[in-house]
């Protein structure tokens, strides 16, 4: 509880400042009783009311259908609410080296004590981090651009690809998500159900400059046999041919090494190799989106997800890194080759990012890389991830009504548990999955995430310090939550946003 007591004290001090500012803004003086009340948190109800007043309704919050959490602190793979209740976090790949990692905190505190400013000036943190990051990647990936988020990284990657190829023609994968900028949204089919965009792939699968190819899902997709890799890669080959038939070049093929919102899809062996060969033959480049799965999440054998499936010799033209890089600090990166960097420079436009790679965030990034090595987190991901996959594959849901585990897939600490109503028909179980996630949070204090096109996949991507004991707690609670479905009218339950 020592970690929680320290978090609580910091939170109280922050609340005092908020309340004093509110009083000062209205030229009111505090009474003695009001001063005493400063030792209390802003209540959850007050936070919800302020959020409703000042936030757009489209800004989502997890578990808004039941009892959204007021999270005030964290430690390792745990999060704390305002009462000190701790929740096991199976879903937060932002806190890559653990919530509130002491060494990351120390590095940030030390640097912010000295300086944090824009990136117009030389600073040792930025160049050291660029070198360290490059050392984790294969040659010739050695030119680094620091940005603030994965969306921003992928948006810049598109610009780099266009500069190199002089083309705008993109190939993306169905159910992919690459960011929330205009440039990345049009290559993120996960978002195409929105009326915000008029992208229509129904007409000959072509619209403007984007071709969407089927997701290489070997569990539920069209191709599931031994030739699935070849069959799925053919769609990318055909997309290249379609662009060339129009007398145009390909700009880029972009793919997440591990597709998270698609429901944890790792491509079959040799799929990427075949796709990249076709794209490069059509003068295009390969962008590896490692925002969700980079920095060792797949374990010791795949520090980067693009290496999965026997692709250890495959080298992307551009790699993007995001979420885990700063352990919660806004830090992301694009790494490319000297050739592509040079083509971008030849466009004649200076590239400047005010905060991308600032001294404080790069201090966090250096500490994150240090912790990955010091704690050998890829090894932990391999050991604990294998243990979790085996644990859930052995889990029997025979006593559970209308829900079964259809598939447990993934690698390292990137795992998908797909729930179905019938093991033969593979009918998705979205209502059951939603209910289970709510029960896990409400009754067992375990936080989970739901994804996949049918919203029936529990996606597990926890802090990399997750332990076997955490797995045991999760698996035991998961079984009891599944058993609790019996007798529940799911038509009366609402969807759980996670």
CSV table of C-alpha atoms in Angstrom, one decimal:
chain,number,residue,atom,x,y,z
A,1,UNK,CA,0.0,0.0,0.0
A,2,UNK,CA,3.0,2.3,0.2
A,3,UNK,CA,2.8,3.1,-3.5
A,4,UNK,CA,-0.9,3.9,-3.1
A,5,UNK,CA,-0.4,6.2,-0.1
A,6,UNK,CA,2.2,8.2,-2.1
A,7,UNK,CA,-0.2,8.4,-5.1
A,8,UNK,CA,-3.0,9.5,-2.8
A,9,UNK,CA,-0.9,12.3,-1.3
A,10,UNK,CA,0.0,13.6,-4.8
A,11,UNK,CA,-3.6,13.5,-5.9
A,12,UNK,CA,-4.8,15.4,-2.8
A,13,UNK,CA,-2.3,18.1,-3.5
A,14,UNK,CA,-3.5,18.4,-7.2
A,15,UNK,CA,-7.1,18.5,-6.0
A,16,UNK,CA,-6.3,21.4,-3.6
A,17,UNK,CA,-4.8,23.4,-6.5
A,18,UNK,CA,-7.9,22.8,-8.6
A,19,UNK,CA,-10.3,23.9,-5.9
A,20,UNK,CA,-8.2,26.9,-5.0
A,21,UNK,CA,-8.1,28.0,-8.6
A,22,UNK,CA,-11.9,27.7,-8.9
A,23,UNK,CA,-12.3,29.9,-5.8
A,24,UNK,CA,-9.8,32.5,-7.1
A,25,UNK,CA,-11.5,32.6,-10.5
A,26,UNK,CA,-14.7,33.8,-8.8
A,27,UNK,CA,-12.9,36.2,-6.4
A,28,UNK,CA,-14.1,34.2,-3.4
A,29,UNK,CA,-12.2,33.5,-0.2
A,30,UNK,CA,-12.0,30.1,1.4
A,31,UNK,CA,-13.6,29.4,4.7
A,32,UNK,CA,-11.8,27.2,7.3
A,33,UNK,CA,-14.2,24.3,6.5
A,34,UNK,CA,-13.5,24.7,2.8
A,35,UNK,CA,-9.8,24.5,3.5
A,36,UNK,CA,-10.3,21.3,5.4
A,37,UNK,CA,-12.4,19.9,2.5
A,38,UNK,CA,-9.3,20.2,0.2
A,39,UNK,CA,-8.1,17.0,1.7
A,40,UNK,CA,-10.8,15.2,-0.3
A,41,UNK,CA,-10.6,14.1,-3.9
A,42,UNK,CA,-12.9,15.5,-6.5
A,43,UNK,CA,-15.7,12.9,-6.4
A,44,UNK,CA,-16.3,10.6,-9.3
A,45,UNK,CA,-19.7,12.3,-9.7
A,46,UNK,CA,-18.0,15.7,-10.0
A,47,UNK,CA,-15.5,14.4,-12.5
A,48,UNK,CA,-18.3,12.9,-14.6
A,49,UNK,CA,-20.3,16.1,-14.4
A,50,UNK,CA,-17.3,18.2,-15.5
A,51,UNK,CA,-16.6,15.7,-18.3
A,52,UNK,CA,-20.1,15.9,-19.5
A,53,UNK,CA,-20.0,19.7,-19.5
A,54,UNK,CA,-16.6,20.2,-21.2
A,55,UNK,CA,-16.0,17.1,-23.3
A,56,UNK,CA,-17.6,16.1,-26.5
A,57,UNK,CA,-19.8,13.0,-26.1
A,58,UNK,CA,-17.8,11.3,-28.9
A,59,UNK,CA,-14.8,11.2,-26.6
A,60,UNK,CA,-15.2,7.7,-25.1
A,61,UNK,CA,-14.5,6.5,-21.6
A,62,UNK,CA,-14.2,2.8,-20.7
A,63,UNK,CA,-17.0,1.1,-18.9
A,64,UNK,CA,-19.4,4.0,-19.4
A,65,UNK,CA,-22.3,1.6,-19.5
A,66,UNK,CA,-21.8,0.5,-16.0
A,67,UNK,CA,-19.5,2.2,-13.6
A,68,UNK,CA,-16.6,4.1,-15.2
A,69,UNK,CA,-13.4,4.0,-13.2
A,70,UNK,CA,-11.7,7.0,-11.6
A,71,UNK,CA,-8.1,5.9,-11.9
A,72,UNK,CA,-5.7,7.9,-9.7
A,73,UNK,CA,-2.5,5.8,-9.8
A,74,UNK,CA,-0.7,2.7,-10.8
A,75,UNK,CA,2.2,0.3,-10.1
A,76,UNK,CA,3.6,-2.4,-12.4
A,77,UNK,CA,0.5,-4.2,-13.8
A,78,UNK,CA,-1.9,-2.6,-11.4
A,79,UNK,CA,-4.1,0.5,-11.5
A,80,UNK,CA,-5.7,2.2,-8.4
A,81,UNK,CA,-9.0,3.9,-8.1
A,82,UNK,CA,-9.8,6.8,-5.7
A,83,UNK,CA,-10.3,4.4,-2.8
A,84,UNK,CA,-7.1,2.5,-3.3
A,85,UNK,CA,-8.8,-0.5,-4.9
A,86,UNK,CA,-6.3,-2.2,-7.2
A,87,UNK,CA,-7.2,-3.5,-10.7
A,88,UNK,CA,-5.2,-6.0,-12.6
A,89,UNK,CA,-4.5,-4.4,-16.0
A,90,UNK,CA,-4.4,-6.9,-18.9
A,91,UNK,CA,-4.9,-4.3,-21.6
A,92,UNK,CA,-2.6,-1.4,-21.3
A,93,UNK,CA,0.3,-1.6,-23.7
A,94,UNK,CA,1.1,2.1,-23.1
A,95,UNK,CA,2.8,1.3,-19.7
A,96,UNK,CA,5.3,-0.9,-21.5
A,97,UNK,CA,7.7,-1.3,-18.6
A,98,UNK,CA,5.1,-1.1,-15.9
A,99,UNK,CA,2.8,1.7,-14.6
A,100,UNK,CA,4.8,4.3,-12.8
A,101,UNK,CA,8.2,2.6,-13.4
A,102,UNK,CA,10.5,4.2,-10.9
A,103,UNK,CA,13.5,4.5,-13.3
A,104,UNK,CA,11.3,6.2,-15.9
A,105,UNK,CA,9.9,8.5,-13.3
A,106,UNK,CA,13.4,9.4,-12.0
A,107,UNK,CA,14.6,10.1,-15.6
A,108,UNK,CA,11.7,12.4,-16.3
A,109,UNK,CA,11.9,14.2,-13.0
A,110,UNK,CA,15.6,14.8,-13.4
A,111,UNK,CA,15.3,16.2,-16.9
A,112,UNK,CA,12.2,18.4,-16.3
A,113,UNK,CA,14.1,19.9,-13.4
A,114,UNK,CA,16.7,21.1,-15.9
A,115,UNK,CA,15.0,21.9,-19.1
A,116,UNK,CA,12.0,21.1,-21.4
A,117,UNK,CA,11.7,23.2,-24.5
A,118,UNK,CA,11.1,22.9,-28.2
A,119,UNK,CA,13.3,20.9,-30.5
A,120,UNK,CA,15.1,23.8,-32.3
A,121,UNK,CA,18.2,23.3,-30.2
A,122,UNK,CA,20.8,20.5,-29.8
A,123,UNK,CA,20.3,18.2,-26.9
A,124,UNK,CA,22.1,15.0,-26.0
A,125,UNK,CA,18.9,13.0,-25.1
A,126,UNK,CA,17.5,13.2,-28.7
A,127,UNK,CA,20.6,12.0,-30.5
A,128,UNK,CA,21.3,9.3,-27.9
A,129,UNK,CA,17.8,8.0,-28.2
A,130,UNK,CA,18.0,8.0,-32.0
A,131,UNK,CA,21.2,6.0,-31.9
A,132,UNK,CA,19.8,3.5,-29.3
A,133,UNK,CA,16.6,3.0,-31.3
A,134,UNK,CA,18.5,2.5,-34.5
A,135,UNK,CA,20.7,-0.1,-32.8
A,136,UNK,CA,17.5,-2.2,-32.2
A,137,UNK,CA,16.6,-2.2,-35.9
A,138,UNK,CA,18.3,-3.8,-38.9
A,139,UNK,CA,20.4,-1.9,-41.4
A,140,UNK,CA,19.8,0.3,-43.3
A,141,UNK,CA,17.1,1.7,-41.0
A,142,UNK,CA,19.1,4.5,-39.3
A,143,UNK,CA,17.3,7.9,-40.0
A,144,UNK,CA,15.0,8.8,-37.1
A,145,UNK,CA,12.1,11.3,-36.9
A,146,UNK,CA,10.7,11.9,-33.4
A,147,UNK,CA,7.0,12.7,-33.2
A,148,UNK,CA,4.3,12.7,-30.4
A,149,UNK,CA,2.0,9.8,-31.2
A,150,UNK,CA,1.5,6.7,-33.3
A,151,UNK,CA,-1.0,8.5,-35.5
A,152,UNK,CA,1.5,11.2,-36.2
A,153,UNK,CA,4.2,8.7,-36.9
A,154,UNK,CA,2.1,6.8,-39.5
A,155,UNK,CA,1.0,10.1,-41.1
A,156,UNK,CA,4.6,11.1,-41.5
A,157,UNK,CA,5.4,7.7,-42.8
A,158,UNK,CA,2.9,8.2,-45.6
A,159,UNK,CA,4.6,11.5,-46.5
A,160,UNK,CA,8.0,9.9,-46.6
A,161,UNK,CA,6.6,7.1,-48.9
A,162,UNK,CA,5.0,9.7,-51.2
A,163,UNK,CA,8.3,11.6,-51.4
A,164,UNK,CA,10.2,8.5,-52.4
A,165,UNK,CA,7.7,7.0,-54.9
A,166,UNK,CA,6.0,10.2,-56.2
A,167,UNK,CA,2.7,8.2,-55.9
A,168,UNK,CA,-0.3,8.3,-53.5
A,169,UNK,CA,-1.5,4.8,-54.2
A,170,UNK,CA,-1.8,2.9,-50.9
A,171,UNK,CA,-2.5,-0.8,-50.1
A,172,UNK,CA,-4.0,-1.4,-46.6
A,173,UNK,CA,-5.5,-4.4,-44.8
A,174,UNK,CA,-9.1,-4.8,-43.8
A,175,UNK,CA,-9.9,-4.1,-40.1
A,176,UNK,CA,-6.6,-2.2,-39.8
A,177,UNK,CA,-6.2,0.9,-37.7
A,178,UNK,CA,-3.3,3.3,-38.2
A,179,UNK,CA,-4.4,6.5,-36.6
A,180,UNK,CA,-6.8,9.4,-36.3
A,181,UNK,CA,-5.4,11.9,-38.7
A,182,UNK,CA,-7.1,12.4,-42.1
A,183,UNK,CA,-4.2,10.8,-43.8
A,184,UNK,CA,-4.2,7.7,-41.6
A,185,UNK,CA,-8.0,7.3,-41.4
A,186,UNK,CA,-8.3,6.6,-45.1
A,187,UNK,CA,-6.0,3.6,-44.7
A,188,UNK,CA,-7.8,2.4,-41.5
A,189,UNK,CA,-10.8,0.3,-42.6
A,190,UNK,CA,-11.6,-0.2,-38.9
A,191,UNK,CA,-13.1,3.3,-39.1
A,192,UNK,CA,-14.9,3.0,-42.5
A,193,UNK,CA,-18.3,2.4,-40.9
A,194,UNK,CA,-18.3,6.1,-40.0
A,195,UNK,CA,-20.4,8.4,-42.1
A,196,UNK,CA,-17.5,10.9,-41.9
A,197,UNK,CA,-15.9,9.4,-44.9
A,198,UNK,CA,-17.2,8.5,-48.3
A,199,UNK,CA,-14.6,5.8,-49.1
A,200,UNK,CA,-16.5,3.1,-50.9
A,201,UNK,CA,-14.6,-0.1,-51.5
A,202,UNK,CA,-17.6,-2.0,-53.0
A,203,UNK,CA,-17.0,-0.8,-56.5
A,204,UNK,CA,-14.3,-3.0,-58.0
A,205,UNK,CA,-12.5,-2.7,-54.6
A,206,UNK,CA,-11.1,0.6,-55.9
A,207,UNK,CA,-11.7,4.1,-54.7
A,208,UNK,CA,-9.3,7.1,-55.3
A,209,UNK,CA,-5.8,5.9,-54.3
A,210,UNK,CA,-6.5,3.2,-51.8
A,211,UNK,CA,-7.0,-0.5,-52.2
A,212,UNK,CA,-8.1,-2.6,-49.2
A,213,UNK,CA,-7.1,-6.2,-49.1
A,214,UNK,CA,-8.6,-8.9,-46.9
A,215,UNK,CA,-7.2,-9.4,-43.4
A,216,UNK,CA,-5.1,-12.6,-43.3
A,217,UNK,CA,-7.3,-14.2,-40.6
A,218,UNK,CA,-6.7,-18.0,-40.6
A,219,UNK,CA,-9.3,-18.7,-37.9
A,220,UNK,CA,-12.4,-16.9,-39.3
A,221,UNK,CA,-11.3,-15.6,-42.7
A,222,UNK,CA,-11.9,-17.0,-46.2
A,223,UNK,CA,-8.6,-18.9,-46.3
A,224,UNK,CA,-7.7,-21.2,-43.4
A,225,UNK,CA,-5.8,-24.1,-44.9
A,226,UNK,CA,-2.1,-24.7,-45.5
A,227,UNK,CA,-2.2,-22.4,-48.5
A,228,UNK,CA,-3.7,-19.5,-46.6
A,229,UNK,CA,-0.4,-17.4,-46.8
A,230,UNK,CA,-0.3,-17.7,-50.6
A,231,UNK,CA,-4.0,-17.0,-51.0
A,232,UNK,CA,-4.0,-13.9,-48.8
A,233,UNK,CA,-0.8,-12.6,-50.4
A,234,UNK,CA,-2.4,-12.9,-53.8
A,235,UNK,CA,-4.7,-10.0,-53.0
A,236,UNK,CA,-1.7,-7.7,-52.5
A,237,UNK,CA,-0.1,-8.9,-55.7
A,238,UNK,CA,-3.4,-8.2,-57.5
A,239,UNK,CA,-3.6,-4.7,-55.9
A,240,UNK,CA,-0.2,-3.9,-57.3
A,241,UNK,CA,-1.3,-5.2,-60.7
A,242,UNK,CA,-4.4,-3.1,-60.6
A,243,UNK,CA,-2.5,0.1,-60.0
A,244,UNK,CA,0.0,-0.7,-62.7
A,245,UNK,CA,-2.8,-1.5,-65.1
A,246,UNK,CA,-3.8,2.1,-64.6
A,247,UNK,CA,-0.3,3.2,-65.6
A,248,UNK,CA,0.5,4.1,-61.9
A,249,UNK,CA,3.0,3.1,-59.3
A,250,UNK,CA,2.4,1.9,-55.8
A,251,UNK,CA,3.2,4.3,-53.0
A,252,UNK,CA,3.2,1.9,-50.1
A,253,UNK,CA,1.8,-1.2,-48.4
A,254,UNK,CA,1.2,-0.6,-44.8
A,255,UNK,CA,0.5,-3.2,-42.2
A,256,UNK,CA,0.5,-3.7,-38.4
A,257,UNK,CA,2.9,-6.5,-37.6
A,258,UNK,CA,0.3,-7.6,-35.2
A,259,UNK,CA,-3.2,-6.4,-35.9
A,260,UNK,CA,-4.8,-5.4,-32.5
A,261,UNK,CA,-8.2,-3.9,-33.3
A,262,UNK,CA,-8.7,-6.7,-35.9
A,263,UNK,CA,-8.7,-9.1,-32.9
A,264,UNK,CA,-5.0,-10.1,-32.6
A,265,UNK,CA,-4.2,-11.2,-36.1
A,266,UNK,CA,-0.6,-12.3,-36.8
A,267,UNK,CA,-0.1,-13.1,-40.5
A,268,UNK,CA,0.7,-16.6,-41.7
A,269,UNK,CA,4.3,-17.5,-42.4
A,270,UNK,CA,5.8,-16.0,-45.6
A,271,UNK,CA,2.7,-13.8,-46.2
A,272,UNK,CA,4.6,-10.5,-45.5
A,273,UNK,CA,7.6,-11.7,-47.6
A,274,UNK,CA,5.4,-12.3,-50.7
A,275,UNK,CA,3.5,-9.1,-50.2
A,276,UNK,CA,6.7,-6.9,-49.8
A,277,UNK,CA,8.3,-8.5,-52.9
A,278,UNK,CA,5.2,-7.6,-55.0
A,279,UNK,CA,5.0,-4.1,-53.7
A,280,UNK,CA,8.7,-3.3,-54.3
A,281,UNK,CA,8.4,-4.7,-57.8
A,282,UNK,CA,5.7,-2.1,-58.3
A,283,UNK,CA,8.1,0.6,-57.1
A,284,UNK,CA,6.4,0.9,-53.7
A,285,UNK,CA,7.7,0.7,-50.2
A,286,UNK,CA,6.7,-1.3,-47.1
A,287,UNK,CA,5.7,0.5,-43.9
A,288,UNK,CA,5.8,-1.6,-40.8
A,289,UNK,CA,3.4,-0.2,-38.2
A,290,UNK,CA,4.9,-1.3,-34.9
A,291,UNK,CA,2.9,1.1,-32.7
A,292,UNK,CA,1.0,-1.7,-30.9
A,293,UNK,CA,3.5,-4.5,-31.0
A,294,UNK,CA,7.1,-3.2,-31.2
A,295,UNK,CA,9.8,-3.2,-28.5
A,296,UNK,CA,9.7,-6.8,-27.6
A,297,UNK,CA,6.0,-7.4,-27.0
A,298,UNK,CA,6.0,-10.6,-29.1
A,299,UNK,CA,8.9,-12.0,-27.1
A,300,UNK,CA,12.6,-12.9,-27.5
A,301,UNK,CA,12.3,-14.2,-31.0
A,302,UNK,CA,10.5,-11.1,-32.4
A,303,UNK,CA,11.6,-7.8,-31.0
A,304,UNK,CA,9.6,-6.4,-33.9
A,305,UNK,CA,6.4,-7.9,-35.1
A,306,UNK,CA,7.5,-7.7,-38.7
A,307,UNK,CA,10.0,-10.4,-37.9
A,308,UNK,CA,7.2,-12.9,-37.0
A,309,UNK,CA,6.6,-16.0,-39.0
A,310,UNK,CA,10.2,-16.6,-40.2
A,311,UNK,CA,10.7,-13.0,-41.5
A,312,UNK,CA,13.9,-12.3,-39.5
A,313,UNK,CA,15.6,-11.2,-42.6
A,314,UNK,CA,12.8,-9.0,-43.9
A,315,UNK,CA,13.7,-5.3,-43.5
A,316,UNK,CA,10.9,-2.7,-43.9
A,317,UNK,CA,11.5,0.6,-45.7
A,318,UNK,CA,9.9,2.6,-42.9
A,319,UNK,CA,9.0,1.6,-39.3
A,320,UNK,CA,6.7,3.4,-37.0
A,321,UNK,CA,6.9,3.2,-33.2
A,322,UNK,CA,4.4,4.7,-30.8
A,323,UNK,CA,2.4,3.8,-27.6
A,324,UNK,CA,5.0,2.0,-25.5
A,325,UNK,CA,8.0,4.1,-26.4
A,326,UNK,CA,7.6,6.7,-23.6
A,327,UNK,CA,5.7,4.6,-21.1
A,328,UNK,CA,2.9,7.1,-21.1
A,329,UNK,CA,4.9,10.1,-22.2
A,330,UNK,CA,4.0,11.4,-25.6
A,331,UNK,CA,6.8,9.9,-27.7
A,332,UNK,CA,6.8,8.2,-31.0
A,333,UNK,CA,9.2,7.7,-33.9
A,334,UNK,CA,9.5,7.0,-37.6
A,335,UNK,CA,12.7,5.2,-38.7
A,336,UNK,CA,13.6,4.9,-42.3
A,337,UNK,CA,16.6,4.6,-44.7
A,338,UNK,CA,19.0,7.3,-45.9
A,339,UNK,CA,17.6,6.9,-49.4
A,340,UNK,CA,14.0,7.7,-48.3
A,341,UNK,CA,15.1,10.4,-45.9
A,342,UNK,CA,17.0,12.0,-48.7
A,343,UNK,CA,14.0,11.9,-51.1
A,344,UNK,CA,12.0,13.7,-48.4
A,345,UNK,CA,14.6,16.3,-47.9
A,346,UNK,CA,14.7,16.9,-51.7
A,347,UNK,CA,11.1,18.0,-51.6
A,348,UNK,CA,12.5,21.3,-50.3
A,349,UNK,CA,10.3,21.6,-47.2
A,350,UNK,CA,11.8,21.8,-43.8
A,351,UNK,CA,10.5,19.3,-41.3
A,352,UNK,CA,10.0,20.6,-37.8
A,353,UNK,CA,8.1,19.2,-34.9
A,354,UNK,CA,7.8,21.5,-31.9
A,355,UNK,CA,7.5,18.8,-29.2
A,356,UNK,CA,8.5,15.6,-31.0
A,357,UNK,CA,11.7,14.4,-29.3
A,358,UNK,CA,11.8,17.1,-26.6
A,359,UNK,CA,14.3,16.6,-23.7
A,360,UNK,CA,11.8,15.2,-21.2
A,361,UNK,CA,10.1,12.7,-23.5
A,362,UNK,CA,13.4,11.5,-24.9
A,363,UNK,CA,14.7,11.0,-21.3
A,364,UNK,CA,11.6,8.8,-20.8
A,365,UNK,CA,12.4,6.9,-24.0
A,366,UNK,CA,16.0,6.3,-23.0
A,367,UNK,CA,14.8,4.9,-19.6
A,368,UNK,CA,12.3,2.7,-21.3
A,369,UNK,CA,14.9,1.1,-23.6
A,370,UNK,CA,17.2,0.7,-20.5
A,371,UNK,CA,14.4,-1.1,-18.6
A,372,UNK,CA,13.6,-3.4,-21.5
A,373,UNK,CA,17.2,-4.6,-21.5
A,374,UNK,CA,17.7,-4.5,-17.7
A,375,UNK,CA,14.6,-6.6,-17.0
A,376,UNK,CA,14.9,-8.6,-20.2
A,377,UNK,CA,11.2,-7.9,-20.9
A,378,UNK,CA,11.1,-9.7,-24.2
A,379,UNK,CA,12.1,-12.9,-22.4
A,380,UNK,CA,9.4,-12.3,-19.8
A,381,UNK,CA,6.9,-11.8,-22.6
A,382,UNK,CA,7.9,-15.2,-24.1
A,383,UNK,CA,7.7,-17.0,-20.8
A,384,UNK,CA,4.5,-15.5,-19.4
A,385,UNK,CA,2.8,-15.2,-22.8
A,386,UNK,CA,3.4,-18.9,-23.5
A,387,UNK,CA,2.1,-19.8,-20.0
A,388,UNK,CA,-1.0,-17.7,-20.6
A,389,UNK,CA,-1.8,-19.1,-24.1
A,390,UNK,CA,-1.4,-22.7,-22.7
A,391,UNK,CA,-3.5,-21.8,-19.6
A,392,UNK,CA,-6.4,-20.5,-21.7
A,393,UNK,CA,-6.2,-23.3,-24.3
A,394,UNK,CA,-6.6,-25.7,-21.4
A,395,UNK,CA,-9.5,-23.8,-19.8
A,396,UNK,CA,-12.7,-25.8,-20.1
A,397,UNK,CA,-15.9,-23.8,-20.5
A,398,UNK,CA,-18.1,-26.9,-20.5
A,399,UNK,CA,-20.1,-25.6,-17.6
A,400,UNK,CA,-20.7,-22.3,-19.2
A,401,UNK,CA,-24.0,-21.5,-21.0
A,402,UNK,CA,-23.8,-20.3,-24.6
A,403,UNK,CA,-20.2,-19.3,-24.6
A,404,UNK,CA,-17.0,-21.2,-25.6
A,405,UNK,CA,-13.4,-20.3,-26.4
A,406,UNK,CA,-13.1,-20.5,-30.1
A,407,UNK,CA,-9.5,-19.6,-30.4
A,408,UNK,CA,-6.5,-18.5,-28.4
A,409,UNK,CA,-3.9,-17.0,-30.6
A,410,UNK,CA,-0.9,-14.6,-30.5
A,411,UNK,CA,2.6,-14.6,-29.3
A,412,UNK,CA,4.4,-13.2,-26.3
A,413,UNK,CA,2.2,-10.7,-24.4
A,414,UNK,CA,0.0,-10.0,-27.5
A,415,UNK,CA,-2.9,-12.5,-27.2
A,416,UNK,CA,-6.4,-12.8,-28.5
A,417,UNK,CA,-9.1,-14.9,-26.8
A,418,UNK,CA,-12.0,-15.3,-29.3
A,419,UNK,CA,-15.4,-16.2,-27.7
A,420,UNK,CA,-18.0,-18.0,-29.7
A,421,UNK,CA,-21.5,-19.4,-29.0
A,422,UNK,CA,-20.9,-22.6,-30.9
A,423,UNK,CA,-17.6,-24.2,-31.5
A,424,UNK,CA,-18.7,-25.8,-34.8
A,425,UNK,CA,-20.4,-22.8,-36.5
A,426,UNK,CA,-18.0,-20.3,-34.8
A,427,UNK,CA,-21.0,-17.9,-34.3
A,428,UNK,CA,-19.5,-14.8,-32.6
A,429,UNK,CA,-20.5,-14.1,-29.0
A,430,UNK,CA,-20.3,-10.3,-28.7
A,431,UNK,CA,-23.0,-9.9,-26.0
A,432,UNK,CA,-21.4,-12.6,-23.9
A,433,UNK,CA,-17.9,-11.1,-24.3
A,434,UNK,CA,-19.2,-7.7,-23.3
A,435,UNK,CA,-20.9,-9.1,-20.2
A,436,UNK,CA,-17.8,-11.1,-19.2
A,437,UNK,CA,-15.7,-7.9,-19.4
A,438,UNK,CA,-18.1,-6.0,-17.1
A,439,UNK,CA,-18.1,-8.8,-14.6
A,440,UNK,CA,-14.3,-9.1,-14.6
A,441,UNK,CA,-14.1,-5.4,-13.8
A,442,UNK,CA,-17.0,-5.1,-11.3
A,443,UNK,CA,-16.6,-8.3,-9.4
A,444,UNK,CA,-12.9,-9.4,-9.9
A,445,UNK,CA,-11.2,-6.0,-10.5
A,446,UNK,CA,-9.6,-7.1,-13.7
A,447,UNK,CA,-9.5,-4.8,-16.7
A,448,UNK,CA,-9.8,-6.2,-20.2
A,449,UNK,CA,-10.2,-5.0,-23.8
A,450,UNK,CA,-12.7,-6.0,-26.5
A,451,UNK,CA,-11.8,-5.9,-30.2
A,452,UNK,CA,-12.3,-7.7,-33.5
A,453,UNK,CA,-14.8,-7.0,-36.3
A,454,UNK,CA,-17.5,-8.9,-34.3
A,455,UNK,CA,-16.4,-7.4,-30.9
A,456,UNK,CA,-15.9,-10.9,-29.5
A,457,UNK,CA,-12.2,-11.0,-28.9
A,458,UNK,CA,-10.6,-10.2,-25.6
A,459,UNK,CA,-7.3,-8.6,-26.5
A,460,UNK,CA,-4.5,-9.1,-24.0
A,461,UNK,CA,-1.6,-6.7,-24.2
A,462,UNK,CA,-0.6,-5.9,-20.6
A,463,UNK,CA,2.4,-4.1,-19.2
A,464,UNK,CA,5.5,-6.2,-20.0
A,465,UNK,CA,6.1,-6.9,-16.3
A,466,UNK,CA,3.0,-9.1,-16.2
A,467,UNK,CA,3.7,-12.3,-14.2
A,468,UNK,CA,2.5,-15.9,-14.1
A,469,UNK,CA,0.6,-15.1,-10.9
A,470,UNK,CA,-1.2,-12.4,-12.8
A,471,UNK,CA,-2.1,-15.0,-15.4
A,472,UNK,CA,-3.5,-17.4,-12.8
A,473,UNK,CA,-5.6,-14.6,-11.3
A,474,UNK,CA,-6.9,-13.6,-14.7
A,475,UNK,CA,-7.7,-17.1,-15.8
A,476,UNK,CA,-9.5,-18.1,-12.6
A,477,UNK,CA,-11.7,-15.0,-12.7
A,478,UNK,CA,-12.3,-15.4,-16.4
A,479,UNK,CA,-13.7,-18.9,-15.9
A,480,UNK,CA,-16.0,-17.7,-13.0
A,481,UNK,CA,-17.2,-14.7,-15.1
A,482,UNK,CA,-18.1,-17.1,-18.0
A,483,UNK,CA,-20.0,-19.4,-15.6
A,484,UNK,CA,-22.0,-16.4,-14.3
A,485,UNK,CA,-23.7,-15.9,-17.7
A,486,UNK,CA,-26.1,-18.8,-16.9
A,487,UNK,CA,-29.6,-17.4,-16.4
A,488,UNK,CA,-28.7,-13.9,-17.4
A,489,UNK,CA,-30.9,-12.2,-20.1
A,490,UNK,CA,-28.2,-10.6,-22.3
A,491,UNK,CA,-30.9,-8.7,-24.2
A,492,UNK,CA,-31.2,-6.6,-21.1
A,493,UNK,CA,-27.5,-5.8,-20.8
A,494,UNK,CA,-25.8,-3.0,-22.6
A,495,UNK,CA,-22.6,-3.0,-24.6
A,496,UNK,CA,-19.4,-2.6,-22.6
A,497,UNK,CA,-17.1,0.0,-24.1
A,498,UNK,CA,-13.5,-0.8,-23.2
